[in-house]
Amino acid sequence: MLRDGDRRPARRHTRSVTRRPLPALLLLPALLLGLLPGLVLGTAAPASAHAVLRASDPADGTVLRTAPRHVTLTFTESVGLLTDSFRVYDPRNHRLRTGPAGHATGGSGTARVSLPARLATGTYTVAWRVVSADSHPVSGALTFSVGRRTAAPVAPPPERTENGATTALHTIARYLAYLSLALLLGTAAFVAYCRPPQTAHLRAPALAALVTLVLSTAALYVLRAPYEEAASPATALQLSALTHTATTRPGQLLLVRLALLLPAAVALALPGTRRVRLPRRAGLAAAAVLAVALSLTWSASDHASAGIQVPAAIVSATLHLLAMAAWLGGLAALLWTFRHTPEPAGLPATVPARFSRLAAVSVTVLALTGVYQSWRGLGSWQALTDTTYGRTLLAKLAAVAALLLAAACSRTWTARLTRAAAPARAHVPEPATGPPLPPDLAESAPAVPAVPLHLLRRSVLAEATAALLVLALTTLLTSTVPGRAATGSAPAGAPVTAGIPTASVTTIPFDTGAPGGRGTVQITLDPGRVGTGSVQAVVYGADGGLSTVPGLRLTLTLPSRHLGPLDTRVTDRGGYWSAPAFTLPLPGTWTMKATVRVSNLDQVTVTAPLRVTR
């Protein structure tokens, strides 16, 4: 066995090796590396990852005297538009013919659609769907009224919900892509740094990981269009869908990933005698560049590609992915090596010792980049428990803690095995030059004892099990709206896009106990923040239609400051109640109290919390 600093034994029989010129295929990654910076940073925008609707014109729930010519949405980051980004429904639930979706004058962070010249009186519903800069589709809906509000339609407009089959297939493909990347890069790192005596047994899992990565990437490309459009998987192979994906940044990054994998696939598929032989340093450098380029195709299309500090976030996400692959993928390679190591001969103690050092460095990188990415994604401590992103992050941290516990056990066993092998190394010298050791001395060379090897295998297997859970939670985390975006918080000093302040809509059910005394009150505060704004209230009956009541009173109280009740003084405007000016002086959680009188004798008072921000 060769150790650090030893020279390779002189070969008695030598043969000349004719080096073949590098094929043109190996030049393809170099050409693609020139395209990556443009794809990585070309469309980055300083906003919060996952686009959030910041404003709309008309504002949600407003009543307009004249019909608008356009519907304009303003988001917290740049968005991509789809062929069916807007669906507008009239008061009778019929879809209107609108113009093509486009960006407003404000830039790529807006979406606009033109409306017909003449709109009938009543309430209109706008369903929208766009793609965030981090490649995830987001959707929503809003309403506005022309002239006056009308009753809700009998059949609500179809929601732009996700297609279950498409979402499931897309999530599975993403998980397989993460898993296969970790196995591929981790195996390469294990062979390059840990230097196991035999590597032929690792070629099969590496080839399987490469094939899986190619197939999962191709599946992500094919499913991209139906995933964005919330369409069925049956539409994935349509020519229009495939060509549209090629024009988007996520689609282009997937194509770059496939092109980068092509040389590696050819190299692994060729027999050993036909492979191009590169010097060790040149081969390691080429492998490192290829690994970084592959990782960039992930970090440039996920949360890191949008939000604050985009360049630093992309670097952090790339290092995080590489460290994860080196640790978890190398762990799988070590486990596979244990399985294919003959029990009597054992495994050289230097192999697990080297992997222990590799894992320690990887964990350090993961910790540093993980803390930064968590701060960037959460934005506040409250988001850690109040958002899906935060709760998923807590679950991932718990899985990582279990993984670190198993890794600590493995490191302990590795240290013991290394100490056990040290005396044998001292008593069995290995010549720096000359032929290999005789068989009788080779059998006594330092190796992992059988019993500790069994225990080390168990701890490594526990690590691998926890690693699969960590990868699953990572896949889920990358498709979840970050806490910073979900809570609508913005970092200090971040630019704020000018727009219409978002209205606050609160719906409170009521029941007087008398016949016909059930319904809901929908109260709209525009804007829903500190300052002077308008108040509008609409009463709906049990059947969902508009209900006329003889009396309605709305008051607000701020219990934490012992402020109130403040009377909004809404008046009947013929179908709805409103107050043109009402002032909310302080932020906080207010208590909204609505007293609804349905007849001269029957009335009821109901309450609901109202969150008011600055």
mmCIF file of N, CA, C and O in Angstrom, residues 397-478:
data_model
loop_
_atom_site.group_PDB
_atom_site.id
_atom_site.type_symbol
_atom_site.label_atom_id
_atom_site.label_comp_id
_atom_site.label_asym_id
_atom_site.label_seq_id
_atom_site.Cartn_x
_atom_site.Cartn_y
_atom_site.Cartn_z
ATOM 1 N N LEU A 397 -32.784 20.997 10.388
ATOM 2 C CA LEU A 397 -31.756 21.127 11.423
ATOM 3 C C LEU A 397 -31.776 19.924 12.360
ATOM 4 O O LEU A 397 -30.721 19.455 12.803
ATOM 5 N N ALA A 398 -32.972 19.414 12.669
ATOM 6 C CA ALA A 398 -33.058 18.223 13.512
ATOM 7 C C ALA A 398 -32.438 17.012 12.818
ATOM 8 O O ALA A 398 -31.717 16.214 13.443
ATOM 9 N N ALA A 399 -32.702 16.878 11.510
ATOM 10 C CA ALA A 399 -32.104 15.769 10.752
ATOM 11 C C ALA A 399 -30.586 15.927 10.666
ATOM 12 O O ALA A 399 -29.839 14.935 10.758
ATOM 13 N N VAL A 400 -30.118 17.160 10.499
ATOM 14 C CA VAL A 400 -28.671 17.396 10.458
ATOM 15 C C VAL A 400 -28.036 17.073 11.811
ATOM 16 O O VAL A 400 -26.918 16.534 11.880
ATOM 17 N N ALA A 401 -28.751 17.385 12.911
ATOM 18 C CA ALA A 401 -28.227 17.045 14.238
ATOM 19 C C ALA A 401 -28.064 15.532 14.395
ATOM 20 O O ALA A 401 -27.049 15.056 14.932
ATOM 21 N N ALA A 402 -29.059 14.769 13.916
ATOM 22 C CA ALA A 402 -28.930 13.306 13.949
ATOM 23 C C ALA A 402 -27.779 12.832 13.079
ATOM 24 O O ALA A 402 -27.037 11.900 13.442
ATOM 25 N N LEU A 403 -27.607 13.491 11.939
ATOM 26 C CA LEU A 403 -26.502 13.136 11.046
ATOM 27 C C LEU A 403 -25.151 13.419 11.698
ATOM 28 O O LEU A 403 -24.206 12.617 11.605
ATOM 29 N N LEU A 404 -25.041 14.547 12.397
ATOM 30 C CA LEU A 404 -23.789 14.887 13.073
ATOM 31 C C LEU A 404 -23.502 13.928 14.226
ATOM 32 O O LEU A 404 -22.335 13.604 14.499
ATOM 33 N N LEU A 405 -24.557 13.474 14.898
ATOM 34 C CA LEU A 405 -24.356 12.515 15.984
ATOM 35 C C LEU A 405 -23.789 11.206 15.445
ATOM 36 O O LEU A 405 -22.842 10.643 16.021
ATOM 37 N N ALA A 406 -24.359 10.721 14.335
ATOM 38 C CA ALA A 406 -23.821 9.506 13.721
ATOM 39 C C ALA A 406 -22.402 9.737 13.210
ATOM 40 O O ALA A 406 -21.542 8.853 13.310
ATOM 41 N N ALA A 407 -22.142 10.942 12.664
ATOM 42 C CA ALA A 407 -20.796 11.249 12.174
ATOM 43 C C ALA A 407 -19.788 11.284 13.316
ATOM 44 O O ALA A 407 -18.627 10.883 13.154
ATOM 45 N N ALA A 408 -20.216 11.762 14.491
ATOM 46 C CA ALA A 408 -19.307 11.787 15.641
ATOM 47 C C ALA A 408 -18.929 10.364 16.058
ATOM 48 O O ALA A 408 -17.770 10.095 16.412
ATOM 49 N N CYS A 409 -19.911 9.467 16.008
ATOM 50 C CA CYS A 409 -19.598 8.061 16.322
ATOM 51 C C CYS A 409 -18.605 7.490 15.309
ATOM 52 O O CYS A 409 -17.649 6.793 15.679
ATOM 53 N N SER A 410 -18.829 7.791 14.033
ATOM 54 C CA SER A 410 -17.913 7.304 13.007
ATOM 55 C C SER A 410 -16.515 7.867 13.201
ATOM 56 O O SER A 410 -15.514 7.171 13.033
ATOM 57 N N ARG A 411 -16.438 9.131 13.569
ATOM 58 C CA ARG A 411 -15.127 9.755 13.769
ATOM 59 C C ARG A 411 -14.404 9.131 14.962
ATOM 60 O O ARG A 411 -13.180 8.942 14.942
ATOM 61 N N THR A 412 -15.171 8.786 16.012
ATOM 62 C CA THR A 412 -14.566 8.137 17.177
ATOM 63 C C THR A 412 -13.986 6.775 16.811
ATOM 64 O O THR A 412 -12.848 6.441 17.175
ATOM 65 N N TRP A 413 -14.765 5.994 16.057
ATOM 66 C CA TRP A 413 -14.272 4.684 15.646
ATOM 67 C C TRP A 413 -13.084 4.816 14.696
ATOM 68 O O TRP A 413 -12.133 4.024 14.750
ATOM 69 N N THR A 414 -13.127 5.831 13.834
ATOM 70 C CA THR A 414 -12.008 6.033 12.912
ATOM 71 C C THR A 414 -10.726 6.354 13.672
ATOM 72 O O THR A 414 -9.635 5.850 13.343
ATOM 73 N N ALA A 415 -10.830 7.193 14.704
ATOM 74 C CA ALA A 415 -9.645 7.531 15.494
ATOM 75 C C ALA A 415 -9.077 6.289 16.188
ATOM 76 O O ALA A 415 -7.863 6.088 16.244
ATOM 77 N N ARG A 416 -9.965 5.451 16.723
ATOM 78 C CA ARG A 416 -9.487 4.236 17.386
ATOM 79 C C ARG A 416 -8.808 3.299 16.396
ATOM 80 O O ARG A 416 -7.780 2.683 16.697
ATOM 81 N N LEU A 417 -9.395 3.193 15.215
ATOM 82 C CA LEU A 417 -8.822 2.296 14.210
ATOM 83 C C LEU A 417 -7.468 2.815 13.724
ATOM 84 O O LEU A 417 -6.559 2.040 13.451
ATOM 85 N N THR A 418 -7.359 4.115 13.608
ATOM 86 C CA THR A 418 -6.083 4.689 13.175
ATOM 87 C C THR A 418 -4.990 4.436 14.208
ATOM 88 O O THR A 418 -3.848 4.098 13.872
ATOM 89 N N ARG A 419 -5.347 4.575 15.489
ATOM 90 C CA ARG A 419 -4.362 4.299 16.548
ATOM 91 C C ARG A 419 -3.992 2.823 16.592
ATOM 92 O O ARG A 419 -2.850 2.458 16.848
ATOM 93 N N ALA A 420 -4.998 1.953 16.321
ATOM 94 C CA ALA A 420 -4.726 0.514 16.333
ATOM 95 C C ALA A 420 -3.809 0.109 15.192
ATOM 96 O O ALA A 420 -3.009 -0.821 15.309
ATOM 97 N N ALA A 421 -3.927 0.832 14.053
ATOM 98 C CA ALA A 421 -3.108 0.482 12.900
ATOM 99 C C ALA A 421 -1.709 1.072 12.975
ATOM 100 O O ALA A 421 -0.812 0.652 12.249
ATOM 101 N N ALA A 422 -1.488 2.048 13.861
ATOM 102 C CA ALA A 422 -0.181 2.709 13.934
ATOM 103 C C ALA A 422 0.951 1.768 14.319
ATOM 104 O O ALA A 422 2.020 1.794 13.705
ATOM 105 N N PRO A 423 0.795 0.878 15.352
ATOM 106 C CA PRO A 423 1.906 -0.024 15.663
ATOM 107 C C PRO A 423 2.264 -0.943 14.518
ATOM 108 O O PRO A 423 3.441 -1.216 14.260
ATOM 109 N N ALA A 424 1.249 -1.417 13.817
ATOM 110 C CA ALA A 424 1.536 -2.295 12.686
ATOM 111 C C ALA A 424 2.304 -1.559 11.604
ATOM 112 O O ALA A 424 3.188 -2.111 10.960
ATOM 113 N N ARG A 425 1.995 -0.304 11.413
ATOM 114 C CA ARG A 425 2.698 0.472 10.403
ATOM 115 C C ARG A 425 4.168 0.669 10.792
ATOM 116 O O ARG A 425 5.052 0.719 9.957
ATOM 117 N N ALA A 426 4.400 0.751 12.100
ATOM 118 C CA ALA A 426 5.777 0.951 12.557
ATOM 119 C C ALA A 426 6.621 -0.308 12.413
ATOM 120 O O ALA A 426 7.822 -0.242 12.198
ATOM 121 N N HIS A 427 5.987 -1.495 12.528
ATOM 122 C CA HIS A 427 6.735 -2.738 12.482
ATOM 123 C C HIS A 427 6.790 -3.361 11.103
ATOM 124 O O HIS A 427 7.507 -4.336 10.887
ATOM 125 N N VAL A 428 6.029 -2.859 10.168
ATOM 126 C CA VAL A 428 6.020 -3.420 8.818
ATOM 127 C C VAL A 428 6.453 -2.338 7.857
ATOM 128 O O VAL A 428 5.640 -1.583 7.341
ATOM 129 N N PRO A 429 7.754 -2.187 7.657
ATOM 130 C CA PRO A 429 8.219 -1.123 6.755
ATOM 131 C C PRO A 429 7.877 -1.454 5.312
ATOM 132 O O PRO A 429 7.815 -2.610 4.919
ATOM 133 N N GLU A 430 7.676 -0.431 4.564
ATOM 134 C CA GLU A 430 7.376 -0.602 3.138
ATOM 135 C C GLU A 430 8.429 0.157 2.355
ATOM 136 O O GLU A 430 8.644 1.353 2.585
ATOM 137 N N PRO A 431 9.129 -0.495 1.454
ATOM 138 C CA PRO A 431 10.217 0.178 0.734
ATOM 139 C C PRO A 431 9.701 1.300 -0.136
ATOM 140 O O PRO A 431 8.598 1.228 -0.681
ATOM 141 N N ALA A 432 10.523 2.337 -0.245
ATOM 142 C CA ALA A 432 10.129 3.468 -1.082
ATOM 143 C C ALA A 432 10.200 3.128 -2.542
ATOM 144 O O ALA A 432 9.477 3.684 -3.360
ATOM 145 N N THR A 433 11.103 2.222 -2.900
ATOM 146 C CA THR A 433 11.223 1.802 -4.290
ATOM 147 C C THR A 433 11.325 0.302 -4.335
ATOM 148 O O THR A 433 11.492 -0.371 -3.302
ATOM 149 N N GLY A 434 11.236 -0.234 -5.533
ATOM 150 C CA GLY A 434 11.388 -1.666 -5.672
ATOM 151 C C GLY A 434 10.057 -2.362 -5.768
ATOM 152 O O GLY A 434 9.002 -1.738 -5.834
ATOM 153 N N PRO A 435 10.079 -3.711 -5.775
ATOM 154 C CA PRO A 435 8.851 -4.483 -5.951
ATOM 155 C C PRO A 435 7.965 -4.387 -4.728
ATOM 156 O O PRO A 435 8.401 -3.975 -3.658
ATOM 157 N N PRO A 436 6.688 -4.782 -4.847
ATOM 158 C CA PRO A 436 5.779 -4.753 -3.697
ATOM 159 C C PRO A 436 6.240 -5.705 -2.607
ATOM 160 O O PRO A 436 7.110 -6.556 -2.802
ATOM 161 N N LEU A 437 5.615 -5.556 -1.419
ATOM 162 C CA LEU A 437 5.965 -6.400 -0.283
ATOM 163 C C LEU A 437 5.641 -7.855 -0.576
ATOM 164 O O LEU A 437 4.695 -8.155 -1.314
ATOM 165 N N PRO A 438 6.391 -8.780 0.001
ATOM 166 C CA PRO A 438 6.056 -10.194 -0.129
ATOM 167 C C PRO A 438 4.687 -10.478 0.480
ATOM 168 O O PRO A 438 4.211 -9.730 1.336
ATOM 169 N N PRO A 439 4.046 -11.564 0.056
ATOM 170 C CA PRO A 439 2.707 -11.867 0.566
ATOM 171 C C PRO A 439 2.657 -11.999 2.072
ATOM 172 O O PRO A 439 1.687 -11.583 2.692
ATOM 173 N N ASP A 440 3.707 -12.594 2.691
ATOM 174 C CA ASP A 440 3.648 -12.797 4.137
ATOM 175 C C ASP A 440 3.683 -11.472 4.890
ATOM 176 O O ASP A 440 3.049 -11.307 5.933
ATOM 177 N N LEU A 441 4.411 -10.468 4.350
ATOM 178 C CA LEU A 441 4.426 -9.154 4.995
ATOM 179 C C LEU A 441 3.204 -8.330 4.636
ATOM 180 O O LEU A 441 2.724 -7.529 5.429
ATOM 181 N N ALA A 442 2.694 -8.517 3.409
ATOM 182 C CA ALA A 442 1.517 -7.751 3.001
ATOM 183 C C ALA A 442 0.317 -8.093 3.861
ATOM 184 O O ALA A 442 -0.534 -7.254 4.139
ATOM 185 N N GLU A 443 0.244 -9.370 4.289
ATOM 186 C CA GLU A 443 -0.897 -9.759 5.121
ATOM 187 C C GLU A 443 -0.874 -9.051 6.467
ATOM 188 O O GLU A 443 -1.900 -8.849 7.089
ATOM 189 N N SER A 444 0.325 -8.681 6.923
ATOM 190 C CA SER A 444 0.414 -8.007 8.217
ATOM 191 C C SER A 444 0.408 -6.496 8.095
ATOM 192 O O SER A 444 0.648 -5.807 9.070
ATOM 193 N N ALA A 445 0.161 -5.957 6.883
ATOM 194 C CA ALA A 445 0.100 -4.508 6.702
ATOM 195 C C ALA A 445 -1.067 -3.937 7.480
ATOM 196 O O ALA A 445 -2.065 -4.609 7.708
ATOM 197 N N PRO A 446 -1.000 -2.683 7.918
ATOM 198 C CA PRO A 446 -2.057 -2.086 8.751
ATOM 199 C C PRO A 446 -3.389 -2.080 8.029
ATOM 200 O O PRO A 446 -3.496 -1.636 6.898
ATOM 201 N N ALA A 447 -4.391 -2.581 8.665
ATOM 202 C CA ALA A 447 -5.732 -2.627 8.109
ATOM 203 C C ALA A 447 -6.722 -2.466 9.238
ATOM 204 O O ALA A 447 -6.383 -2.549 10.420
ATOM 205 N N VAL A 448 -7.969 -2.213 8.872
ATOM 206 C CA VAL A 448 -9.023 -2.040 9.854
ATOM 207 C C VAL A 448 -9.367 -3.395 10.448
ATOM 208 O O VAL A 448 -9.718 -4.310 9.705
ATOM 209 N N PRO A 449 -9.261 -3.603 11.763
ATOM 210 C CA PRO A 449 -9.635 -4.875 12.360
ATOM 211 C C PRO A 449 -11.089 -5.203 12.076
ATOM 212 O O PRO A 449 -11.915 -4.329 11.871
ATOM 213 N N ALA A 450 -11.417 -6.502 12.116
ATOM 214 C CA ALA A 450 -12.742 -6.951 11.693
ATOM 215 C C ALA A 450 -13.849 -6.409 12.579
ATOM 216 O O ALA A 450 -14.878 -5.935 12.100
ATOM 217 N N VAL A 451 -13.677 -6.497 13.927
ATOM 218 C CA VAL A 451 -14.755 -6.080 14.824
ATOM 219 C C VAL A 451 -15.000 -4.571 14.748
ATOM 220 O O VAL A 451 -16.134 -4.122 14.571
ATOM 221 N N PRO A 452 -13.949 -3.720 14.877
ATOM 222 C CA PRO A 452 -14.196 -2.276 14.705
ATOM 223 C C PRO A 452 -14.731 -1.922 13.324
ATOM 224 O O PRO A 452 -15.505 -0.966 13.186
ATOM 225 N N LEU A 453 -14.329 -2.686 12.293
ATOM 226 C CA LEU A 453 -14.860 -2.431 10.961
ATOM 227 C C LEU A 453 -16.366 -2.614 10.934
ATOM 228 O O LEU A 453 -17.094 -1.837 10.315
ATOM 229 N N HIS A 454 -16.856 -3.631 11.631
ATOM 230 C CA HIS A 454 -18.298 -3.877 11.686
ATOM 231 C C HIS A 454 -19.022 -2.716 12.366
ATOM 232 O O HIS A 454 -20.089 -2.267 11.910
ATOM 233 N N LEU A 455 -18.461 -2.219 13.457
ATOM 234 C CA LEU A 455 -19.083 -1.093 14.158
ATOM 235 C C LEU A 455 -19.022 0.186 13.330
ATOM 236 O O LEU A 455 -19.956 0.987 13.335
ATOM 237 N N LEU A 456 -17.912 0.373 12.623
ATOM 238 C CA LEU A 456 -17.794 1.555 11.770
ATOM 239 C C LEU A 456 -18.797 1.498 10.634
ATOM 240 O O LEU A 456 -19.383 2.520 10.247
ATOM 241 N N ARG A 457 -19.017 0.309 10.085
ATOM 242 C CA ARG A 457 -20.024 0.165 9.033
ATOM 243 C C ARG A 457 -21.402 0.570 9.535
ATOM 244 O O ARG A 457 -22.186 1.209 8.825
ATOM 245 N N ARG A 458 -21.723 0.186 10.772
ATOM 246 C CA ARG A 458 -23.034 0.539 11.327
ATOM 247 C C ARG A 458 -23.212 2.049 11.447
ATOM 248 O O ARG A 458 -24.257 2.598 11.095
ATOM 249 N N SER A 459 -22.200 2.715 11.980
ATOM 250 C CA SER A 459 -22.319 4.170 12.148
ATOM 251 C C SER A 459 -22.386 4.874 10.805
ATOM 252 O O SER A 459 -23.124 5.861 10.634
ATOM 253 N N VAL A 460 -21.625 4.383 9.814
ATOM 254 C CA VAL A 460 -21.674 4.984 8.485
ATOM 255 C C VAL A 460 -23.039 4.750 7.850
ATOM 256 O O VAL A 460 -23.584 5.631 7.169
ATOM 257 N N LEU A 461 -23.631 3.559 8.076
ATOM 258 C CA LEU A 461 -24.968 3.288 7.556
ATOM 259 C C LEU A 461 -26.002 4.220 8.189
ATOM 260 O O LEU A 461 -26.919 4.697 7.521
ATOM 261 N N ALA A 462 -25.856 4.494 9.493
ATOM 262 C CA ALA A 462 -26.758 5.444 10.159
ATOM 263 C C ALA A 462 -26.591 6.840 9.568
ATOM 264 O O ALA A 462 -27.578 7.572 9.371
ATOM 265 N N GLU A 463 -25.355 7.229 9.271
ATOM 266 C CA GLU A 463 -25.114 8.516 8.613
ATOM 267 C C GLU A 463 -25.823 8.581 7.262
ATOM 268 O O GLU A 463 -26.457 9.585 6.928
ATOM 269 N N ALA A 464 -25.704 7.519 6.478
ATOM 270 C CA ALA A 464 -26.315 7.505 5.152
ATOM 271 C C ALA A 464 -27.831 7.615 5.239
ATOM 272 O O ALA A 464 -28.473 8.300 4.432
ATOM 273 N N THR A 465 -28.446 6.952 6.227
ATOM 274 C CA THR A 465 -29.902 7.035 6.399
ATOM 275 C C THR A 465 -30.329 8.458 6.734
ATOM 276 O O THR A 465 -31.293 8.988 6.175
ATOM 277 N N ALA A 466 -29.612 9.084 7.674
ATOM 278 C CA ALA A 466 -29.934 10.481 8.014
ATOM 279 C C ALA A 466 -29.683 11.410 6.831
ATOM 280 O O ALA A 466 -30.398 12.403 6.645
ATOM 281 N N ALA A 467 -28.676 11.081 6.018
ATOM 282 C CA ALA A 467 -28.371 11.920 4.863
ATOM 283 C C ALA A 467 -29.513 11.920 3.853
ATOM 284 O O ALA A 467 -29.811 12.948 3.242
ATOM 285 N N LEU A 468 -30.167 10.763 3.657
ATOM 286 C CA LEU A 468 -31.307 10.703 2.737
ATOM 287 C C LEU A 468 -32.437 11.614 3.212
ATOM 288 O O LEU A 468 -33.084 12.291 2.410
ATOM 289 N N LEU A 469 -32.668 11.641 4.520
ATOM 290 C CA LEU A 469 -33.699 12.528 5.067
ATOM 291 C C LEU A 469 -33.316 13.991 4.886
ATOM 292 O O LEU A 469 -34.168 14.831 4.548
ATOM 293 N N VAL A 470 -32.046 14.314 5.089
ATOM 294 C CA VAL A 470 -31.587 15.695 4.893
ATOM 295 C C VAL A 470 -31.787 16.128 3.448
ATOM 296 O O VAL A 470 -32.241 17.249 3.168
ATOM 297 N N LEU A 471 -31.471 15.255 2.497
ATOM 298 C CA LEU A 471 -31.658 15.581 1.089
ATOM 299 C C LEU A 471 -33.128 15.792 0.755
ATOM 300 O O LEU A 471 -33.482 16.687 -0.018
ATOM 301 N N ALA A 472 -34.006 14.960 1.326
ATOM 302 C CA ALA A 472 -35.440 15.119 1.076
ATOM 303 C C ALA A 472 -35.941 16.459 1.603
ATOM 304 O O ALA A 472 -36.704 17.168 0.929
ATOM 305 N N LEU A 473 -35.519 16.839 2.797
ATOM 306 C CA LEU A 473 -35.944 18.116 3.369
ATOM 307 C C LEU A 473 -35.329 19.285 2.613
ATOM 308 O O LEU A 473 -35.956 20.346 2.489
ATOM 309 N N THR A 474 -34.114 19.109 2.092
ATOM 310 C CA THR A 474 -33.499 20.165 1.277
ATOM 311 C C THR A 474 -34.298 20.394 0.001
ATOM 312 O O THR A 474 -34.528 21.539 -0.409
ATOM 313 N N THR A 475 -34.733 19.301 -0.633
ATOM 314 C CA THR A 475 -35.559 19.431 -1.831
ATOM 315 C C THR A 475 -36.849 20.166 -1.520
ATOM 316 O O THR A 475 -37.296 21.030 -2.281
ATOM 317 N N LEU A 476 -37.481 19.830 -0.393
ATOM 318 C CA LEU A 476 -38.715 20.508 0.006
ATOM 319 C C LEU A 476 -38.459 21.968 0.321
ATOM 320 O O LEU A 476 -39.272 22.846 -0.013
ATOM 321 N N LEU A 477 -37.316 22.258 0.937
ATOM 322 C CA LEU A 477 -37.000 23.638 1.329
ATOM 323 C C LEU A 477 -36.799 24.529 0.111
ATOM 324 O O LEU A 477 -37.186 25.705 0.118
ATOM 325 N N THR A 478 -36.185 23.993 -0.946
ATOM 326 C CA THR A 478 -35.932 24.813 -2.134
ATOM 327 C C THR A 478 -37.197 25.149 -2.902
ATOM 328 O O THR A 478 -37.179 26.050 -3.743
#
